[in-house]
Coordinates of C-alpha atoms and ligand atoms in Angstrom, one line a residue:
M28 CA 18.7 -8.9 20.9
L29 CA 20.2 -12.1 19.3
F30 CA 18.8 -13.0 16.0
E31 CA 18.7 -16.7 17.3
K32 CA 16.0 -15.4 19.6
V33 CA 14.2 -13.6 16.3
A34 CA 13.8 -16.4 14.4
S35 CA 12.4 -18.1 17.3
Y36 CA 9.9 -15.8 17.4
Y37 CA 9.4 -16.6 13.6
E38 CA 9.3 -20.0 13.8
K39 CA 6.0 -19.4 16.7
L40 CA 4.9 -17.2 14.1
E41 CA 4.7 -19.4 11.1
S42 CA 3.1 -22.1 13.2
V43 CA -0.2 -20.7 14.9
S44 CA -3.5 -20.5 13.1
S45 CA -5.2 -17.1 14.4
R46 CA -4.6 -13.5 14.2
L47 CA -4.8 -13.1 18.3
A48 CA -1.8 -15.7 18.7
M49 CA -0.3 -13.8 16.2
I50 CA -0.1 -10.7 18.1
D51 CA 0.7 -12.3 21.4
I52 CA 3.6 -13.7 19.9
M53 CA 4.5 -10.4 18.1
T54 CA 3.9 -8.7 21.1
D55 CA 6.3 -11.0 23.3
M56 CA 8.8 -10.4 20.6
L57 CA 8.6 -6.7 20.7
K58 CA 9.0 -6.5 24.7
E59 CA 12.1 -8.2 24.4
S60 CA 14.1 -5.7 21.8
E61 CA 16.2 -3.5 22.9
K62 CA 15.9 1.0 21.9
D63 CA 18.0 0.8 19.4
E64 CA 16.9 -2.4 18.0
I65 CA 13.5 -2.4 17.6
K66 CA 13.5 -0.2 14.3
N67 CA 15.2 -2.6 13.1
L68 CA 12.9 -5.5 14.5
I69 CA 10.4 -4.4 13.0
Y70 CA 11.5 -3.7 9.6
M71 CA 12.4 -7.0 9.6
T72 CA 9.6 -9.1 10.0
Q73 CA 7.3 -6.6 7.8
G74 CA 10.0 -8.0 5.5
V75 CA 11.7 -4.8 4.4
L76 CA 14.8 -2.6 4.8
A77 CA 13.8 0.6 4.9
P78 CA 9.6 2.5 4.7
A79 CA 8.8 1.9 1.5
F80 CA 9.2 5.5 0.6
E81 CA 12.9 5.0 0.4
G82 CA 12.6 2.1 -2.1
V83 CA 15.5 0.1 0.2
Q84 CA 14.7 -3.7 -2.1
I85 CA 16.3 -7.2 -1.6
G86 CA 14.6 -9.7 -3.8
M87 CA 17.6 -11.6 -4.3
A88 CA 17.5 -13.7 -7.7
D89 CA 16.8 -17.8 -6.4
K90 CA 20.2 -19.0 -8.2
L91 CA 22.3 -16.3 -6.1
A92 CA 20.8 -17.5 -3.3
E93 CA 21.4 -21.0 -4.3
E94 CA 25.5 -20.6 -4.8
S95 CA 25.0 -18.9 -1.3
I96 CA 23.8 -21.3 0.2
A97 CA 26.2 -23.8 -1.6
L98 CA 29.5 -21.9 -0.3
S99 CA 28.0 -21.6 3.4
T100 CA 28.0 -25.6 3.5
G101 CA 30.2 -27.0 1.2
K102 CA 27.1 -28.7 -0.6
T103 CA 27.1 -28.3 -4.3
K104 CA 24.9 -25.8 -6.4
E105 CA 23.1 -29.0 -7.9
Q106 CA 22.7 -30.5 -4.0
V107 CA 20.9 -27.6 -3.3
N108 CA 18.8 -26.9 -6.2
A109 CA 17.1 -30.4 -5.4
L110 CA 17.0 -30.0 -2.1
F111 CA 14.9 -26.6 -3.3
R112 CA 12.9 -28.4 -5.9
K113 CA 12.0 -30.9 -3.7
T114 CA 10.8 -28.7 -0.9
G115 CA 9.6 -26.1 -3.0
D116 CA 11.2 -23.3 -0.1
L117 CA 14.6 -22.2 -0.8
G118 CA 15.0 -21.0 3.0
I119 CA 13.8 -24.8 4.0
A120 CA 16.7 -25.7 1.5
A121 CA 19.1 -23.6 3.3
E122 CA 17.9 -24.8 7.1
E123 CA 18.6 -28.6 5.9
C124 CA 21.9 -28.1 4.2
A125 CA 23.2 -26.1 7.5
K126 CA 22.2 -29.6 9.9
E127 CA 23.7 -31.7 7.9
T128 CA 27.1 -29.9 7.2
K129 CA 27.1 -29.0 10.9
L130 CA 29.5 -25.7 9.9
R131 CA 27.5 -23.8 12.8
K132 CA 29.5 -21.3 14.5
I133 CA 32.4 -21.0 13.3
S134 CA 33.3 -17.7 15.4
G135 CA 31.8 -18.6 18.5
K136 CA 29.9 -15.7 18.6
K137 CA 26.5 -15.3 17.7
L138 CA 24.8 -12.6 15.6
A139 CA 22.3 -9.7 16.9
I140 CA 19.3 -8.7 15.1
N141 CA 21.5 -5.5 14.3
D142 CA 24.2 -7.9 12.7
V143 CA 21.8 -9.4 10.3
F144 CA 20.1 -6.7 9.7
E145 CA 22.6 -4.6 8.6
A146 CA 24.6 -7.2 6.7
L147 CA 21.1 -7.7 4.4
H148 CA 21.2 -4.2 4.0
K149 CA 24.9 -4.3 2.8
I150 CA 23.3 -6.8 0.6
A151 CA 20.6 -5.1 -0.7
T152 CA 22.5 -1.8 -1.6
T153 CA 25.8 -3.0 -2.9
S154 CA 26.1 -2.3 -6.5
G155 CA 27.7 -1.9 -9.7
S156 CA 30.2 -4.2 -11.5
G157 CA 31.2 -7.4 -10.1
S158 CA 27.9 -6.8 -7.0
K159 CA 26.9 -10.5 -8.0
D160 CA 29.7 -12.2 -7.1
M161 CA 30.2 -10.2 -3.6
K162 CA 26.4 -10.2 -3.0
I163 CA 26.5 -14.1 -2.5
K164 CA 29.6 -14.1 -1.0
M165 CA 28.2 -12.0 1.8
L166 CA 25.5 -14.1 2.0
A167 CA 27.2 -16.5 2.4
G168 CA 29.6 -14.9 4.9
L169 CA 26.5 -14.3 6.9
L170 CA 24.7 -17.6 6.9
S171 CA 28.1 -19.5 7.8
N172 CA 27.9 -17.7 11.1
S173 CA 24.0 -18.4 11.7
A174 CA 22.1 -21.7 13.1
P175 CA 20.6 -23.3 10.9
L176 CA 16.8 -22.0 11.7
E177 CA 18.0 -18.5 11.5
C178 CA 19.9 -19.5 7.4
R179 CA 15.7 -20.5 7.3
Y180 CA 14.9 -16.5 7.6
I181 CA 17.9 -14.9 6.3
V182 CA 17.3 -16.6 3.5
R183 CA 13.4 -16.4 3.1
F184 CA 13.8 -12.7 3.3
A185 CA 17.1 -11.9 1.0
M186 CA 15.0 -13.4 -1.5
G187 CA 12.2 -10.9 -0.3
Q188 CA 10.2 -13.8 0.6
L189 CA 10.0 -13.8 4.1
R190 CA 6.4 -14.2 4.7
L191 CA 5.1 -13.9 8.4
G192 CA 1.7 -12.6 7.4
A193 CA 2.2 -9.7 9.7
G194 CA 0.2 -6.6 8.3
D195 CA 0.4 -3.6 9.4
A196 CA -2.5 -3.5 11.9
T197 CA -0.7 -6.6 13.5
I198 CA 1.9 -5.0 14.1
L199 CA 0.2 -1.5 15.3
E200 CA -1.4 -4.0 17.5
A201 CA 1.7 -5.1 19.0
L202 CA 3.1 -1.9 19.5
S203 CA 0.1 -0.9 21.3
K204 CA 0.0 -3.7 24.2
M205 CA 3.9 -4.0 23.9
S206 CA 3.4 0.3 25.1
T207 CA 0.5 -0.3 27.6
G208 CA -0.7 -3.9 27.6
E209 CA -3.8 -3.5 26.0
R210 CA -4.9 -3.1 22.6
T211 CA -6.8 -0.2 22.8
A212 CA -3.7 2.5 21.9
K213 CA -3.4 0.9 17.9
E214 CA -5.7 4.2 17.0
K215 CA -2.8 6.6 18.7
L216 CA -0.1 4.5 17.5
E217 CA -1.8 4.6 14.1
N218 CA -2.4 8.4 13.8
A219 CA 1.7 8.2 14.2
Y220 CA 2.1 6.1 11.7
N221 CA -0.3 8.1 9.1
I222 CA 1.9 10.8 10.0
C223 CA 4.9 9.4 9.1
S224 CA 4.6 6.4 7.3
D225 CA 7.4 4.6 9.1
L226 CA 6.9 1.9 11.6
G227 CA 10.0 1.5 12.6
E228 CA 10.0 5.1 13.5
V229 CA 7.0 4.4 15.4
G230 CA 8.1 1.1 17.3
E231 CA 11.3 3.0 18.2
T232 CA 9.3 6.2 19.5
A233 CA 7.0 4.2 21.6
K234 CA 9.8 2.5 22.9
K235 CA 12.0 5.3 23.4
K236 CA 9.4 7.8 24.8
G237 CA 6.1 6.1 25.4
M238 CA 3.2 6.9 25.2
E239 CA 3.5 10.6 25.4
G240 CA 5.8 10.1 22.7
I241 CA 3.2 9.1 20.4
E242 CA 1.0 11.1 21.5
N243 CA 3.2 14.5 20.6
F244 CA 4.4 13.0 17.0
K245 CA 4.8 15.8 14.2
V246 CA 5.6 16.1 11.1
T247 CA 8.5 15.9 9.5
L248 CA 10.0 17.4 5.7
F249 CA 10.5 14.6 3.4
K250 CA 8.5 11.7 5.5
P251 CA 5.8 11.3 3.7
I252 CA 2.3 11.8 5.2
R253 CA -0.2 8.4 4.3
P254 CA -3.0 10.7 2.2
A255 CA -6.9 11.3 3.2
L256 CA -8.6 9.4 1.4
A257 CA -12.6 10.2 -0.4
E258 CA -15.8 8.6 0.9
R259 CA -18.1 7.9 -1.9
L260 CA -22.1 9.2 -1.9
P261 CA -23.9 8.9 -5.0
T262 CA -26.5 12.1 -4.6
A263 CA -25.9 15.7 -4.4
A264 CA -28.6 15.7 -1.9
E265 CA -26.8 12.7 0.6
I266 CA -23.2 14.6 0.3
L267 CA -25.2 18.2 1.8
E268 CA -26.6 16.7 4.6
K269 CA -23.6 14.7 5.5
M270 CA -22.0 18.0 4.8
H271 CA -24.3 19.8 7.3
G272 CA -25.8 22.0 4.7
K273 CA -22.3 23.5 3.3
C274 CA -19.7 22.8 1.5
A275 CA -16.5 23.2 -1.0
V276 CA -17.1 21.2 -4.6
E277 CA -13.7 20.4 -6.3
S278 CA -12.7 19.3 -9.5
K279 CA -11.5 15.7 -9.1
Y280 CA -8.6 15.3 -11.7
D281 CA -7.9 11.4 -13.2
G282 CA -4.6 12.4 -12.5
L283 CA -1.6 11.2 -10.5
R284 CA -1.3 12.4 -6.7
A285 CA 1.4 14.2 -5.8
Q286 CA 2.7 15.0 -2.1
I287 CA 5.5 18.0 -2.6
H288 CA 7.9 18.2 0.6
I289 CA 9.8 21.9 0.0
D290 CA 12.5 23.2 1.9
K291 CA 14.1 26.0 0.0
K292 CA 16.5 27.4 2.0
N293 CA 18.5 24.2 1.2
K294 CA 16.8 23.7 -2.1
R295 CA 15.4 20.0 -1.8
V296 CA 12.3 19.0 -3.2
E297 CA 10.9 15.5 -2.7
I298 CA 7.6 14.5 -4.4
F299 CA 5.9 11.1 -3.4
S300 CA 3.2 9.2 -4.8
R301 CA -0.3 8.3 -3.4
R302 CA 1.3 4.6 -2.7
L303 CA 4.3 6.7 -1.1
E304 CA 6.6 6.0 -3.5
N305 CA 9.4 8.7 -4.2
I306 CA 8.8 9.9 -7.7
T307 CA 10.6 13.1 -7.6
E308 CA 12.8 11.8 -10.0
M309 CA 10.6 11.4 -12.8
F310 CA 8.8 14.8 -12.7
P311 CA 11.4 17.7 -13.0
E312 CA 9.3 20.5 -14.5
I313 CA 7.6 20.3 -10.8
V314 CA 10.5 20.3 -8.6
K315 CA 11.4 23.4 -10.7
A316 CA 8.2 25.2 -10.3
A317 CA 7.9 24.2 -6.2
L318 CA 11.1 26.2 -5.9
S319 CA 9.8 28.9 -8.1
E320 CA 6.4 29.4 -7.6
V321 CA 6.2 28.8 -3.8
S322 CA 6.4 31.5 -1.4
C323 CA 7.3 30.3 1.9
E324 CA 10.4 28.8 3.4
S325 CA 8.9 25.1 3.3
A326 CA 6.2 23.6 2.8
I327 CA 4.2 19.9 2.7
L328 CA 1.2 20.4 -0.1
E329 CA -0.8 17.9 -2.2
G330 CA -2.1 18.1 -5.8
E331 CA -3.4 15.9 -8.4
A332 CA -0.6 16.1 -11.4
I333 CA -1.9 15.7 -14.7
S334 CA -1.2 16.4 -18.4
Y335 CA -3.2 19.6 -19.7
D336 CA -3.8 21.4 -22.7
E337 CA -3.1 24.8 -22.2
D338 CA -4.4 26.1 -25.9
T339 CA -7.3 24.2 -26.0
G340 CA -8.0 23.7 -21.5
Q341 CA -8.8 20.1 -22.3
F342 CA -7.4 17.5 -19.6
S343 CA -5.7 14.5 -20.9
P344 CA -6.9 11.0 -20.4
F345 CA -5.0 8.8 -17.3
Q346 CA -3.8 6.8 -20.0
E347 CA -1.5 9.9 -21.1
T348 CA -0.7 11.2 -18.0
I349 CA 0.5 7.6 -16.2
Q350 CA 3.0 8.0 -19.6
R351 CA 5.0 10.0 -17.4
K352 CA 5.7 7.6 -14.2
R353 CA 8.5 6.1 -15.8
K354 CA 12.4 5.9 -15.0
H355 CA 13.7 6.6 -19.1
G356 CA 13.8 9.1 -21.1
V357 CA 12.2 11.8 -18.2
K358 CA 13.1 14.8 -19.6
E359 CA 12.2 14.0 -23.4
M360 CA 8.7 13.6 -21.7
S361 CA 8.5 16.3 -19.8
E362 CA 9.3 18.6 -22.5
E363 CA 7.0 16.8 -24.9
M364 CA 4.1 16.4 -22.4
P365 CA 4.6 18.5 -18.9
L366 CA 2.4 18.2 -16.2
H367 CA 0.8 20.4 -14.1
V368 CA -0.1 20.5 -10.6
F369 CA -3.6 21.3 -9.2
A370 CA -3.1 21.8 -5.9
F371 CA -5.9 20.9 -2.9
D372 CA -4.1 20.6 0.0
L373 CA -1.5 22.4 3.0
M374 CA -0.1 20.1 5.8
Y375 CA 2.6 22.2 6.9
I376 CA 4.6 25.7 6.1
N377 CA 7.3 27.4 7.6
G378 CA 8.0 24.3 10.8
E379 CA 4.1 24.5 11.6
D380 CA 2.5 21.2 11.2
Y381 CA -0.6 22.6 9.4
M382 CA -3.0 19.4 9.8
K383 CA -5.0 20.1 12.9
K384 CA -6.1 23.6 10.8
P385 CA -9.4 23.5 9.3
Y386 CA -10.0 22.7 5.3
R387 CA -10.6 26.4 5.2
E388 CA -8.1 27.9 6.4
R389 CA -5.5 25.5 5.0
R390 CA -7.0 26.6 1.5
D391 CA -6.6 30.3 2.1
M392 CA -2.8 29.5 3.5
L393 CA -2.2 27.3 0.2
E394 CA -4.2 30.4 -2.2
K395 CA -1.5 32.9 -0.2
V396 CA 2.1 30.9 -0.4
V397 CA 1.5 29.6 -4.2
K398 CA 1.2 31.7 -7.2
G399 CA -1.3 30.1 -9.2
N400 CA -0.6 30.7 -12.8
G401 CA 2.1 28.3 -13.2
T402 CA 2.9 24.6 -13.4
I403 CA 1.8 24.7 -10.3
R404 CA -2.3 25.7 -10.0
F405 CA -5.1 25.6 -7.8
S406 CA -7.7 23.0 -8.3
D407 CA -11.1 25.0 -9.2
R408 CA -13.8 24.9 -6.9
I409 CA -16.6 26.4 -5.3
I410 CA -19.1 26.7 -2.1
V411 CA -22.3 25.3 -2.5
T412 CA -25.5 25.2 -0.2
K413 CA -28.0 23.7 -2.1
P414 CA -28.4 20.0 -4.2
S415 CA -28.6 22.0 -7.4
E416 CA -25.8 23.7 -7.3
M417 CA -23.6 20.7 -7.1
E418 CA -25.3 18.7 -9.6
K419 CA -24.7 21.7 -12.2
Y420 CA -21.1 21.6 -11.0
F421 CA -20.4 18.5 -11.4
E422 CA -22.5 17.8 -14.9
D423 CA -20.3 20.9 -16.1
R424 CA -16.6 18.8 -14.3
I425 CA -18.0 15.8 -16.6
A426 CA -18.8 17.8 -19.4
N427 CA -15.1 19.2 -19.5
G428 CA -13.4 15.5 -19.7
L429 CA -13.0 15.5 -15.6
E430 CA -14.3 12.5 -13.4
G431 CA -16.2 14.2 -10.9
I432 CA -16.0 16.1 -8.0
V433 CA -14.5 16.0 -4.3
A434 CA -16.6 17.4 -1.7
K435 CA -14.8 19.0 1.4
D436 CA -15.9 20.0 4.5
L437 CA -14.9 23.2 5.2
N438 CA -14.0 22.4 8.8
A439 CA -12.6 19.2 8.6
Y440 CA -8.6 18.6 9.8
Y441 CA -6.9 16.8 7.1
I442 CA -7.2 13.1 8.3
A443 CA -4.0 11.2 6.8
G444 CA -4.2 7.4 5.9
A445 CA -8.3 7.2 6.6
R446 CA -11.0 7.1 4.4
K447 CA -13.5 9.5 6.3
F448 CA -16.6 11.4 5.3
S449 CA -14.7 15.1 5.1
W450 CA -14.2 14.5 1.7
I451 CA -16.3 13.0 -0.6
K452 CA -16.5 12.0 -3.9
M453 CA -18.8 11.6 -6.6
K454 CA -17.8 9.8 -10.1
R455 CA -20.0 9.3 -13.0
S456 CA -21.6 5.9 -12.9
Y457 CA -22.6 4.1 -16.2
K458 CA -25.3 2.3 -16.5
G459 CA -25.4 -1.3 -15.6
E460 CA -21.8 -1.4 -14.8
L461 CA -19.7 -0.8 -11.7
S462 CA -18.3 2.7 -12.2
D463 CA -15.0 2.0 -9.8
T464 CA -12.8 -0.4 -10.6
I465 CA -11.8 -3.0 -7.0
D466 CA -8.4 -3.8 -6.3
V467 CA -8.7 -7.3 -4.9
V468 CA -6.2 -9.7 -3.5
I469 CA -5.0 -12.5 -4.4
V470 CA -5.1 -15.4 -2.0
G471 CA -5.3 -18.7 -4.1
Y472 CA -4.8 -20.1 -7.0
Y473 CA -6.6 -22.8 -9.4
R474 CA -4.9 -25.6 -11.3
G475 CA -5.3 -25.5 -15.1
R476 CA -7.7 -27.5 -16.8
G477 CA -8.3 -28.5 -20.2
S478 CA -6.8 -26.3 -22.7
R479 CA -5.0 -24.9 -19.4
A480 CA -3.6 -27.8 -18.2
E481 CA -0.4 -26.4 -20.0
F482 CA -0.1 -23.1 -18.0
G483 CA -1.0 -25.3 -14.7
F484 CA -2.9 -22.6 -14.2
G485 CA -6.8 -22.0 -14.2
G486 CA -7.7 -18.7 -12.3
L487 CA -7.3 -16.5 -9.2
L488 CA -9.4 -16.4 -5.8
A489 CA -9.3 -13.1 -4.7
A490 CA -9.7 -11.1 -1.7
V491 CA -10.8 -7.7 -0.2
Y492 CA -9.5 -6.2 2.9
N493 CA -11.5 -5.8 6.0
D494 CA -9.8 -3.1 7.9
R495 CA -11.3 -3.6 11.1
T496 CA -10.8 -7.3 11.6
D497 CA -7.4 -7.1 9.4
M498 CA -8.5 -10.0 7.6
F499 CA -8.8 -11.0 3.9
E500 CA -12.2 -12.1 2.9
T501 CA -13.1 -14.0 0.0
I502 CA -14.8 -12.1 -2.9
T503 CA -14.7 -13.4 -6.1
K504 CA -12.8 -15.9 -8.2
I505 CA -11.5 -14.9 -11.4
G506 CA -11.0 -17.0 -14.6
T507 CA -11.8 -15.6 -17.1
G508 CA -9.3 -12.3 -19.2
F509 CA -6.5 -14.3 -19.1
T510 CA -3.6 -13.9 -21.9
D511 CA -1.1 -17.6 -22.1
D512 CA 1.8 -14.3 -21.0
M513 CA -0.5 -14.2 -17.4
M514 CA -0.9 -17.1 -17.0
K515 CA 2.6 -18.3 -16.9
E516 CA 3.7 -14.8 -15.0
F517 CA 1.0 -15.6 -12.5
K518 CA 1.9 -18.9 -12.0
K519 CA 5.5 -18.2 -11.3
T520 CA 5.1 -15.7 -9.0
L521 CA 2.3 -17.4 -7.1
D522 CA 4.7 -20.1 -6.2
K523 CA 6.4 -18.5 -4.5
I524 CA 4.4 -17.5 -2.4
K525 CA 2.5 -20.7 -1.7
S526 CA 1.3 -21.8 1.9
A527 CA 0.7 -25.3 2.9
K528 CA -2.4 -24.3 5.0
K529 CA -5.4 -21.2 4.7
P530 CA -3.1 -18.1 5.8
V531 CA -4.1 -17.4 8.7
R532 CA -5.6 -13.7 7.7
V533 CA -7.4 -15.0 4.6
N534 CA -11.4 -15.8 5.8
A535 CA -12.6 -18.2 2.9
L536 CA -15.5 -21.0 3.2
V537 CA -14.2 -21.8 -0.9
E538 CA -11.4 -23.8 -1.1
P539 CA -8.5 -23.1 -4.0
D540 CA -6.1 -25.5 -5.4
F541 CA -3.4 -23.4 -3.7
W542 CA -3.2 -21.0 -1.2
V543 CA -1.3 -18.2 -1.2
E544 CA 0.2 -15.5 1.0
P545 CA -2.2 -12.4 0.6
K546 CA 0.4 -10.3 -1.2
Y547 CA -0.6 -9.8 -4.8
V548 CA -3.4 -7.1 -5.8
V549 CA -5.3 -6.5 -9.3
T550 CA -7.2 -4.6 -10.4
V551 CA -10.7 -6.1 -11.5
K552 CA -13.5 -4.3 -13.1
A553 CA -16.9 -6.2 -12.9
D554 CA -20.6 -6.0 -14.1
E555 CA -22.3 -5.9 -10.6
I556 CA -21.2 -6.8 -7.1
T557 CA -23.8 -9.3 -5.6
K558 CA -25.2 -11.5 -2.6
S559 CA -23.5 -15.2 -2.3
P560 CA -23.5 -17.4 0.7
M561 CA -20.4 -18.5 -0.7
H562 CA -17.8 -15.2 -0.2
T563 CA -17.1 -14.3 3.1
A564 CA -16.7 -10.4 2.1
G565 CA -19.1 -8.6 4.7
M566 CA -20.6 -11.8 5.6
H567 CA -23.4 -11.3 7.6
N568 CA -26.8 -12.8 8.7
E569 CA -29.8 -11.9 6.3
N570 CA -33.1 -13.6 6.8
G571 CA -31.1 -16.7 8.3
I572 CA -29.0 -16.9 6.2
E573 CA -25.0 -16.1 6.0
T574 CA -24.9 -13.9 3.2
G575 CA -21.6 -11.9 1.8
Y576 CA -20.9 -10.3 -1.2
A577 CA -19.2 -11.3 -4.2
L578 CA -18.5 -9.8 -7.9
R579 CA -20.4 -10.5 -10.9
F580 CA -18.4 -11.5 -14.0
P581 CA -15.0 -10.0 -12.4
R582 CA -12.3 -9.6 -15.1
I583 CA -8.8 -8.1 -14.4
V584 CA -7.8 -4.9 -16.2
G585 CA -4.3 -3.2 -16.4
G586 CA -2.7 -6.3 -17.9
G587 CA -1.5 -8.5 -14.5
M588 CA -0.9 -7.7 -10.6
R589 CA 0.0 -4.5 -9.4
Q590 CA 3.2 -3.4 -8.2
D591 CA 2.3 -0.6 -6.5
K592 CA 0.0 -1.8 -4.2
S593 CA 0.4 -3.4 -1.2
A594 CA -2.5 -6.3 0.5
D595 CA -3.5 -3.8 3.2
E596 CA -4.1 -1.0 0.4
A597 CA -6.9 -3.2 -1.5
T598 CA -10.1 -2.2 -1.4
T599 CA -11.9 -2.9 1.8
T600 CA -15.4 -4.8 2.8
K601 CA -16.8 -1.3 3.8
E602 CA -16.4 0.1 0.2
I603 CA -17.5 -3.0 -1.3
I604 CA -20.9 -2.6 1.2
E605 CA -21.1 1.5 0.1
M606 CA -20.7 0.6 -3.3
F607 CA -23.3 -2.2 -3.1
E608 CA -25.6 0.4 -1.6
Q609 CA -24.5 2.8 -4.5
Q610 CA -25.3 0.2 -7.3
R611 CA -28.7 -0.4 -5.1
K612 CA -29.7 3.5 -5.6
T613 CA -28.6 3.9 -8.8
K614 CA -30.3 1.1 -9.9
L615 CA -33.9 2.4 -8.1
S616 CA -33.0 6.1 -9.6
E617 CA -32.7 4.7 -13.1
A618 CA -36.4 2.5 -12.8
A619 CA -38.0 5.6 -11.6
Ligands
LIG2 P1 -10.2 8.0 -5.9 O1 -8.9 7.2 -5.9 O2 -11.7 7.2 -6.7 O3 -10.3 7.2 -4.2 O4 -10.5 9.0 -5.2 C1 -9.2 10.1 -4.7 C2 -8.3 10.6 -5.2 O5 -8.7 11.6 -6.3 C3 -7.1 11.3 -4.1 O6 -6.7 10.5 -4.2 C4 -6.3 12.3 -5.9 O7 -5.6 11.5 -6.5 C5 -7.3 12.6 -6.8 N1 -8.4 13.8 -6.7 C6 -8.3 14.4 -7.9 N2 -9.0 15.6 -8.0 C7 -8.3 15.8 -6.3 C8 -9.2 17.1 -5.5 N3 -9.5 18.1 -5.9 N4 -9.1 16.8 -4.3 C9 -9.2 15.3 -4.1 N5 -8.5 14.8 -5.0 C10 -8.3 14.7 -5.4

């Protein structure tokens, strides 16, 4: 497939205003790709060069891309920069320059998608001294062999700003239509995705082996499984009812989730975070323990890594454990503040996929193959049949400085990538305050007025993710809690992803001064979830009035944008509705 064709599909994708139209265009595009191209085409459309867990990033700086454009079109850097300032989009600037200089097709051979992808991959992975100049030259070389429209997307991609607005769910639906002509195979494709976290690989399997290949998709060592997530319920009685009267209850540790892949024969261990980043290098003590404290040949197990004082039995607060998530001073920190892993699940062992085994069997096997008294321990747990037993355990955990409990269905499979009632968490809730923070996606921002005029930034419009419709629904404006530095940073970052019109996957009634592509996530704390006709989160008809959910007194926590979360990983509309219900019940019980 020629990249020229891909670029024309991208242009179409940019021009549509409905998600369904987007899926149709993407379906046509995926159909047109060859078996050995679809993987790269999917990555490229996602704006990446590899699945997230491989950590290959491109993100060239403006200045370097400007130099490449100048070099390939014969313009001066100043001319390119002027055009960039005028259009606000270096991709468009590159396209305009290429059109004017008519340098297209020097070699005469049109580039295919794989040529472009490989060239971009090379640019991203070039490092060391002199690499800056090499990157500029390599990008210039690629541009000079490309038509103006191709230049638009190559430059945006190279800067990490492709912004086609296609989320995982959109791509999965298009793959479903490509494979079966219907959108209904999405769930099966999603299951495969949840097992390997690699959309490119799912697409390639669908193309090469059809739906049969997708249905037979198996866990592979060193490809992270998308983690199972917990639902919430406010009371022990409700949890037990959901669990049919009997369940396991585990301590909920407030640390870092670690998915540990172990191949003892080859002495290889990889650790993935909840967001599937590869964090192996940061935790040498866990790598060592995985090789010495686990007795089977190979395994994938999961646990919570947390700093813990063996003498006093005290768990450190999250803020301390998180300090271990760093790339420098790793050795010193691992000696100063070693972590323990409280293992709670086992998904694979000695070549066998264990995800379809009931939890009780997975746990039994986990306890058989891990020593359990070294760096890797087992999560504390009891089996309960009465709400009072669960409540007592919960209170006891809180008194021990833990976050709460996670109840687990004894007979459930490991349900990758989904929030299901096979795991239910219960955390302490504080009076009058939401106990959980909420991860919202920025969809727009406001111009600064009054004292903020100098920053050009006055606040954010934020949304939650509706995973059923794959849309972002607004839930709040955020106007307070910004430091001067944060305002500068937000404005600078968001200006790069400004959108001339409301992005296709945003559902909003309020209009910010500037729309931005749903890309960045911020964590907020709020006093309360309220109902509001202004916001589209969970909008439904209530006594003849269209009402959605909103946040009261939202404030940003954690200092700014989250680098570890993508927009599709924000809090979902469904969770907001559940939190609202939980809040209502807590209020009722407090009033009683
Ligand atoms: P939350 O992040 O509040 O949705 O809660 C789910 C998280 O709790 C998981 O992602 C784990 O990182 C963490 N966790 C701590 N202890 C356990 C446990 N015993 N079982 C499952 N998850 C746990």
